[in-house]
């Protein structure tokens, strides 16, 4: 008797978790917020010296690349982003609204911890899908300097993924992230 009930509960929880990403705009804004955090933590770096070869006169050949416009910077910003999304969970604000929040201490969480962890895995896998869809364009925009602090949500969620296009009402609900 307990086994069928457990099976039914697990099926129900899977469907309820899958439903949380119905609001792709809110989830995208949470990913953008984490990328904003990465941008704010960036430290100034020297240019990348790619002059490794010597010509016949002993002069170094190659390029010096501005770090802010380099592929390395884009890779460092995006690398591990989805793993960091496992620190997020879905919090119920009222009967109709939910918001993705960053959890700093899972021990003091007031909601069901198992459910919260399931939500965190869900947004992490959403992040993976989002980056898979937009990574090439996002990398190019980072290299061009078009992705700046304070502008990530617009670039990622409206322009690239279009998960927030035409949903200005829902965007304002997620400004606190």
C-alpha atoms as a PDB file:
ATOM      1  CA  UNK A   1       0.000   0.000   0.000  1.00  0.00           C
ATOM      2  CA  UNK A   2       2.825   2.410   0.829  1.00  0.00           C
ATOM      3  CA  UNK A   3       4.715   1.718  -2.404  1.00  0.00           C
ATOM      4  CA  UNK A   4       1.863   2.766  -4.758  1.00  0.00           C
ATOM      5  CA  UNK A   5       1.219   5.866  -2.649  1.00  0.00           C
ATOM      6  CA  UNK A   6       4.923   6.792  -2.762  1.00  0.00           C
ATOM      7  CA  UNK A   7       4.946   6.237  -6.512  1.00  0.00           C
ATOM      8  CA  UNK A   8       1.895   8.477  -6.912  1.00  0.00           C
ATOM      9  CA  UNK A   9       3.476  11.215  -4.785  1.00  0.00           C
ATOM     10  CA  UNK A  10       6.704  11.077  -6.793  1.00  0.00           C
ATOM     11  CA  UNK A  11       4.789  11.365 -10.079  1.00  0.00           C
ATOM     12  CA  UNK A  12       2.825  14.326  -8.679  1.00  0.00           C
ATOM     13  CA  UNK A  13       6.008  16.049  -7.501  1.00  0.00           C
ATOM     14  CA  UNK A  14       7.653  15.566 -10.906  1.00  0.00           C
ATOM     15  CA  UNK A  15       4.717  17.260 -12.629  1.00  0.00           C
ATOM     16  CA  UNK A  16       4.617  20.096 -10.120  1.00  0.00           C
ATOM     17  CA  UNK A  17       8.356  20.681 -10.518  1.00  0.00           C
ATOM     18  CA  UNK A  18       8.090  20.645 -14.298  1.00  0.00           C
ATOM     19  CA  UNK A  19       5.366  23.256 -14.006  1.00  0.00           C
ATOM     20  CA  UNK A  20       7.673  25.684 -12.202  1.00  0.00           C
ATOM     21  CA  UNK A  21       9.597  26.419 -15.389  1.00  0.00           C
ATOM     22  CA  UNK A  22       6.356  27.357 -17.107  1.00  0.00           C
ATOM     23  CA  UNK A  23       7.409  30.912 -16.364  1.00  0.00           C
ATOM     24  CA  UNK A  24      10.554  30.829 -18.461  1.00  0.00           C
ATOM     25  CA  UNK A  25      10.876  34.597 -18.153  1.00  0.00           C
ATOM     26  CA  UNK A  26      11.281  34.417 -14.365  1.00  0.00           C
ATOM     27  CA  UNK A  27      13.755  31.539 -14.663  1.00  0.00           C
ATOM     28  CA  UNK A  28      15.724  33.382 -17.347  1.00  0.00           C
ATOM     29  CA  UNK A  29      15.838  36.480 -15.154  1.00  0.00           C
ATOM     30  CA  UNK A  30      17.261  34.367 -12.316  1.00  0.00           C
ATOM     31  CA  UNK A  31      20.011  33.065 -14.643  1.00  0.00           C
ATOM     32  CA  UNK A  32      20.663  36.640 -15.793  1.00  0.00           C
ATOM     33  CA  UNK A  33      20.877  37.757 -12.156  1.00  0.00           C
ATOM     34  CA  UNK A  34      23.549  35.138 -11.473  1.00  0.00           C
ATOM     35  CA  UNK A  35      25.476  36.268 -14.559  1.00  0.00           C
ATOM     36  CA  UNK A  36      25.189  39.836 -13.228  1.00  0.00           C
ATOM     37  CA  UNK A  37      26.811  38.611 -10.003  1.00  0.00           C
ATOM     38  CA  UNK A  38      29.649  37.090 -12.038  1.00  0.00           C
ATOM     39  CA  UNK A  39      30.136  40.389 -13.884  1.00  0.00           C
ATOM     40  CA  UNK A  40      30.216  42.323 -10.618  1.00  0.00           C
ATOM     41  CA  UNK A  41      32.872  39.985  -9.192  1.00  0.00           C
ATOM     42  CA  UNK A  42      35.152  40.402 -12.207  1.00  0.00           C
ATOM     43  CA  UNK A  43      38.575  41.820 -11.445  1.00  0.00           C
ATOM     44  CA  UNK A  44      40.552  43.903 -13.952  1.00  0.00           C
ATOM     45  CA  UNK A  45      42.906  41.734 -15.980  1.00  0.00           C
ATOM     46  CA  UNK A  46      45.882  42.435 -18.206  1.00  0.00           C
ATOM     47  CA  UNK A  47      45.722  41.947 -21.935  1.00  0.00           C
ATOM     48  CA  UNK A  48      46.386  38.452 -23.238  1.00  0.00           C
ATOM     49  CA  UNK A  49      49.814  38.272 -24.850  1.00  0.00           C
ATOM     50  CA  UNK A  50      49.628  35.782 -27.710  1.00  0.00           C
ATOM     51  CA  UNK A  51      53.082  36.685 -29.113  1.00  0.00           C
ATOM     52  CA  UNK A  52      54.782  33.328 -28.671  1.00  0.00           C
ATOM     53  CA  UNK A  53      56.703  32.947 -31.923  1.00  0.00           C
ATOM     54  CA  UNK A  54      59.889  34.670 -32.912  1.00  0.00           C
ATOM     55  CA  UNK A  55      60.524  35.865 -36.437  1.00  0.00           C
ATOM     56  CA  UNK A  56      63.909  35.624 -38.191  1.00  0.00           C
ATOM     57  CA  UNK A  57      65.041  38.849 -36.478  1.00  0.00           C
ATOM     58  CA  UNK A  58      64.175  37.610 -32.971  1.00  0.00           C
ATOM     59  CA  UNK A  59      61.036  39.759 -32.686  1.00  0.00           C
ATOM     60  CA  UNK A  60      57.953  38.262 -31.083  1.00  0.00           C
ATOM     61  CA  UNK A  61      55.040  37.690 -33.457  1.00  0.00           C
ATOM     62  CA  UNK A  62      51.368  37.372 -32.675  1.00  0.00           C
ATOM     63  CA  UNK A  63      48.621  39.427 -31.146  1.00  0.00           C
ATOM     64  CA  UNK A  64      47.962  41.149 -27.867  1.00  0.00           C
ATOM     65  CA  UNK A  65      44.249  40.732 -27.116  1.00  0.00           C
ATOM     66  CA  UNK A  66      42.249  42.926 -24.761  1.00  0.00           C
ATOM     67  CA  UNK A  67      40.978  40.579 -22.027  1.00  0.00           C
ATOM     68  CA  UNK A  68      37.553  42.262 -21.962  1.00  0.00           C
ATOM     69  CA  UNK A  69      37.083  41.330 -25.644  1.00  0.00           C
ATOM     70  CA  UNK A  70      38.562  37.833 -25.372  1.00  0.00           C
ATOM     71  CA  UNK A  71      36.988  34.421 -25.703  1.00  0.00           C
ATOM     72  CA  UNK A  72      38.655  33.550 -22.388  1.00  0.00           C
ATOM     73  CA  UNK A  73      36.591  36.170 -20.558  1.00  0.00           C
ATOM     74  CA  UNK A  74      33.357  34.852 -22.050  1.00  0.00           C
ATOM     75  CA  UNK A  75      34.273  31.282 -21.128  1.00  0.00           C
ATOM     76  CA  UNK A  76      35.181  32.281 -17.564  1.00  0.00           C
ATOM     77  CA  UNK A  77      31.894  34.161 -17.122  1.00  0.00           C
ATOM     78  CA  UNK A  78      29.726  31.312 -18.432  1.00  0.00           C
ATOM     79  CA  UNK A  79      31.731  28.395 -17.020  1.00  0.00           C
ATOM     80  CA  UNK A  80      30.015  27.003 -13.947  1.00  0.00           C
ATOM     81  CA  UNK A  81      27.042  29.359 -14.256  1.00  0.00           C
ATOM     82  CA  UNK A  82      24.498  26.536 -14.295  1.00  0.00           C
ATOM     83  CA  UNK A  83      26.112  24.831 -11.298  1.00  0.00           C
ATOM     84  CA  UNK A  84      25.682  28.104  -9.389  1.00  0.00           C
ATOM     85  CA  UNK A  85      21.976  27.985 -10.264  1.00  0.00           C
ATOM     86  CA  UNK A  86      21.681  25.048  -7.855  1.00  0.00           C
ATOM     87  CA  UNK A  87      21.756  27.715  -5.126  1.00  0.00           C
ATOM     88  CA  UNK A  88      18.349  28.961  -6.342  1.00  0.00           C
ATOM     89  CA  UNK A  89      14.884  27.703  -5.523  1.00  0.00           C
ATOM     90  CA  UNK A  90      11.314  28.723  -6.169  1.00  0.00           C
ATOM     91  CA  UNK A  91       9.577  30.622  -3.382  1.00  0.00           C
ATOM     92  CA  UNK A  92       5.811  31.001  -3.267  1.00  0.00           C
ATOM     93  CA  UNK A  93       4.915  34.660  -2.710  1.00  0.00           C
ATOM     94  CA  UNK A  94       1.147  34.180  -2.714  1.00  0.00           C
ATOM     95  CA  UNK A  95      -1.399  31.862  -4.311  1.00  0.00           C
ATOM     96  CA  UNK A  96      -0.618  33.017  -7.838  1.00  0.00           C
ATOM     97  CA  UNK A  97       2.977  34.297  -7.743  1.00  0.00           C
ATOM     98  CA  UNK A  98       6.303  32.563  -7.362  1.00  0.00           C
ATOM     99  CA  UNK A  99       9.816  33.929  -7.514  1.00  0.00           C
ATOM    100  CA  UNK A 100      13.265  32.400  -7.955  1.00  0.00           C
ATOM    101  CA  UNK A 101      15.467  33.265  -4.989  1.00  0.00           C
ATOM    102  CA  UNK A 102      19.110  32.611  -4.187  1.00  0.00           C
ATOM    103  CA  UNK A 103      19.490  30.477  -1.065  1.00  0.00           C
ATOM    104  CA  UNK A 104      22.470  31.381   1.071  1.00  0.00           C
ATOM    105  CA  UNK A 105      21.773  28.844   3.820  1.00  0.00           C
ATOM    106  CA  UNK A 106      19.699  25.739   3.037  1.00  0.00           C
ATOM    107  CA  UNK A 107      19.465  24.886   6.760  1.00  0.00           C
ATOM    108  CA  UNK A 108      17.321  27.904   7.632  1.00  0.00           C
ATOM    109  CA  UNK A 109      14.972  27.485   4.672  1.00  0.00           C
ATOM    110  CA  UNK A 110      11.333  27.597   5.804  1.00  0.00           C
ATOM    111  CA  UNK A 111       9.896  25.625   2.869  1.00  0.00           C
ATOM    112  CA  UNK A 112      10.196  21.868   2.267  1.00  0.00           C
ATOM    113  CA  UNK A 113      13.910  21.289   1.681  1.00  0.00           C
ATOM    114  CA  UNK A 114      13.432  18.274  -0.581  1.00  0.00           C
ATOM    115  CA  UNK A 115      11.086  20.236  -2.809  1.00  0.00           C
ATOM    116  CA  UNK A 116      13.433  23.245  -2.738  1.00  0.00           C
ATOM    117  CA  UNK A 117      16.368  21.058  -3.839  1.00  0.00           C
ATOM    118  CA  UNK A 118      14.244  19.636  -6.658  1.00  0.00           C
ATOM    119  CA  UNK A 119      13.490  23.173  -7.844  1.00  0.00           C
ATOM    120  CA  UNK A 120      17.190  24.011  -7.733  1.00  0.00           C
ATOM    121  CA  UNK A 121      18.015  21.053  -9.972  1.00  0.00           C
ATOM    122  CA  UNK A 122      15.208  22.092 -12.286  1.00  0.00           C
ATOM    123  CA  UNK A 123      16.505  25.650 -12.762  1.00  0.00           C
ATOM    124  CA  UNK A 124      20.032  24.320 -13.172  1.00  0.00           C
ATOM    125  CA  UNK A 125      18.940  22.101 -16.051  1.00  0.00           C
ATOM    126  CA  UNK A 126      16.889  24.983 -17.479  1.00  0.00           C
ATOM    127  CA  UNK A 127      20.074  27.076 -17.385  1.00  0.00           C
ATOM    128  CA  UNK A 128      21.897  24.369 -19.337  1.00  0.00           C
ATOM    129  CA  UNK A 129      19.217  24.384 -22.023  1.00  0.00           C
ATOM    130  CA  UNK A 130      19.192  28.189 -22.119  1.00  0.00           C
ATOM    131  CA  UNK A 131      22.959  28.390 -22.560  1.00  0.00           C
ATOM    132  CA  UNK A 132      22.893  25.630 -25.158  1.00  0.00           C
ATOM    133  CA  UNK A 133      20.443  27.730 -27.194  1.00  0.00           C
ATOM    134  CA  UNK A 134      22.174  31.096 -26.754  1.00  0.00           C
ATOM    135  CA  UNK A 135      25.845  30.410 -25.943  1.00  0.00           C
ATOM    136  CA  UNK A 136      27.350  31.299 -29.325  1.00  0.00           C
ATOM    137  CA  UNK A 137      25.462  34.593 -29.623  1.00  0.00           C
ATOM    138  CA  UNK A 138      25.983  35.417 -25.938  1.00  0.00           C
ATOM    139  CA  UNK A 139      29.723  34.762 -26.227  1.00  0.00           C
ATOM    140  CA  UNK A 140      29.966  37.053 -29.241  1.00  0.00           C
ATOM    141  CA  UNK A 141      28.028  39.799 -27.444  1.00  0.00           C
ATOM    142  CA  UNK A 142      30.313  39.475 -24.402  1.00  0.00           C
ATOM    143  CA  UNK A 143      33.364  39.742 -26.660  1.00  0.00           C
ATOM    144  CA  UNK A 144      31.917  42.841 -28.373  1.00  0.00           C
ATOM    145  CA  UNK A 145      31.278  44.450 -24.982  1.00  0.00           C
ATOM    146  CA  UNK A 146      27.501  44.473 -25.500  1.00  0.00           C
ATOM    147  CA  UNK A 147      26.787  42.569 -22.273  1.00  0.00           C
ATOM    148  CA  UNK A 148      27.251  45.017 -19.440  1.00  0.00           C
ATOM    149  CA  UNK A 149      26.298  44.935 -15.812  1.00  0.00           C
ATOM    150  CA  UNK A 150      22.655  45.967 -15.469  1.00  0.00           C
ATOM    151  CA  UNK A 151      21.818  44.919 -19.038  1.00  0.00           C
ATOM    152  CA  UNK A 152      22.151  41.121 -18.881  1.00  0.00           C
ATOM    153  CA  UNK A 153      18.454  40.365 -18.416  1.00  0.00           C
ATOM    154  CA  UNK A 154      17.478  42.385 -21.480  1.00  0.00           C
ATOM    155  CA  UNK A 155      20.193  40.833 -23.642  1.00  0.00           C
ATOM    156  CA  UNK A 156      19.685  37.238 -22.495  1.00  0.00           C
ATOM    157  CA  UNK A 157      15.967  37.043 -21.772  1.00  0.00           C
ATOM    158  CA  UNK A 158      14.475  39.462 -24.289  1.00  0.00           C
ATOM    159  CA  UNK A 159      16.891  39.670 -27.220  1.00  0.00           C
ATOM    160  CA  UNK A 160      18.519  36.222 -27.388  1.00  0.00           C
ATOM    161  CA  UNK A 161      16.126  33.674 -25.875  1.00  0.00           C
ATOM    162  CA  UNK A 162      12.974  35.796 -26.269  1.00  0.00           C
ATOM    163  CA  UNK A 163      11.631  34.201 -23.064  1.00  0.00           C
ATOM    164  CA  UNK A 164      10.541  37.629 -21.838  1.00  0.00           C
ATOM    165  CA  UNK A 165       9.457  39.255 -25.071  1.00  0.00           C
ATOM    166  CA  UNK A 166       6.124  40.959 -24.645  1.00  0.00           C
ATOM    167  CA  UNK A 167       5.877  40.193 -20.914  1.00  0.00           C
ATOM    168  CA  UNK A 168       6.719  43.517 -19.291  1.00  0.00           C
ATOM    169  CA  UNK A 169       4.254  42.803 -16.447  1.00  0.00           C
ATOM    170  CA  UNK A 170       6.120  39.657 -15.471  1.00  0.00           C
ATOM    171  CA  UNK A 171       9.560  41.267 -15.774  1.00  0.00           C
ATOM    172  CA  UNK A 172       8.799  43.715 -12.979  1.00  0.00           C
ATOM    173  CA  UNK A 173       7.969  40.852 -10.616  1.00  0.00           C
ATOM    174  CA  UNK A 174      11.533  39.584 -10.839  1.00  0.00           C
ATOM    175  CA  UNK A 175      13.514  42.790 -10.368  1.00  0.00           C
ATOM    176  CA  UNK A 176      14.459  41.744  -6.825  1.00  0.00           C
ATOM    177  CA  UNK A 177      16.596  38.873  -8.030  1.00  0.00           C
END
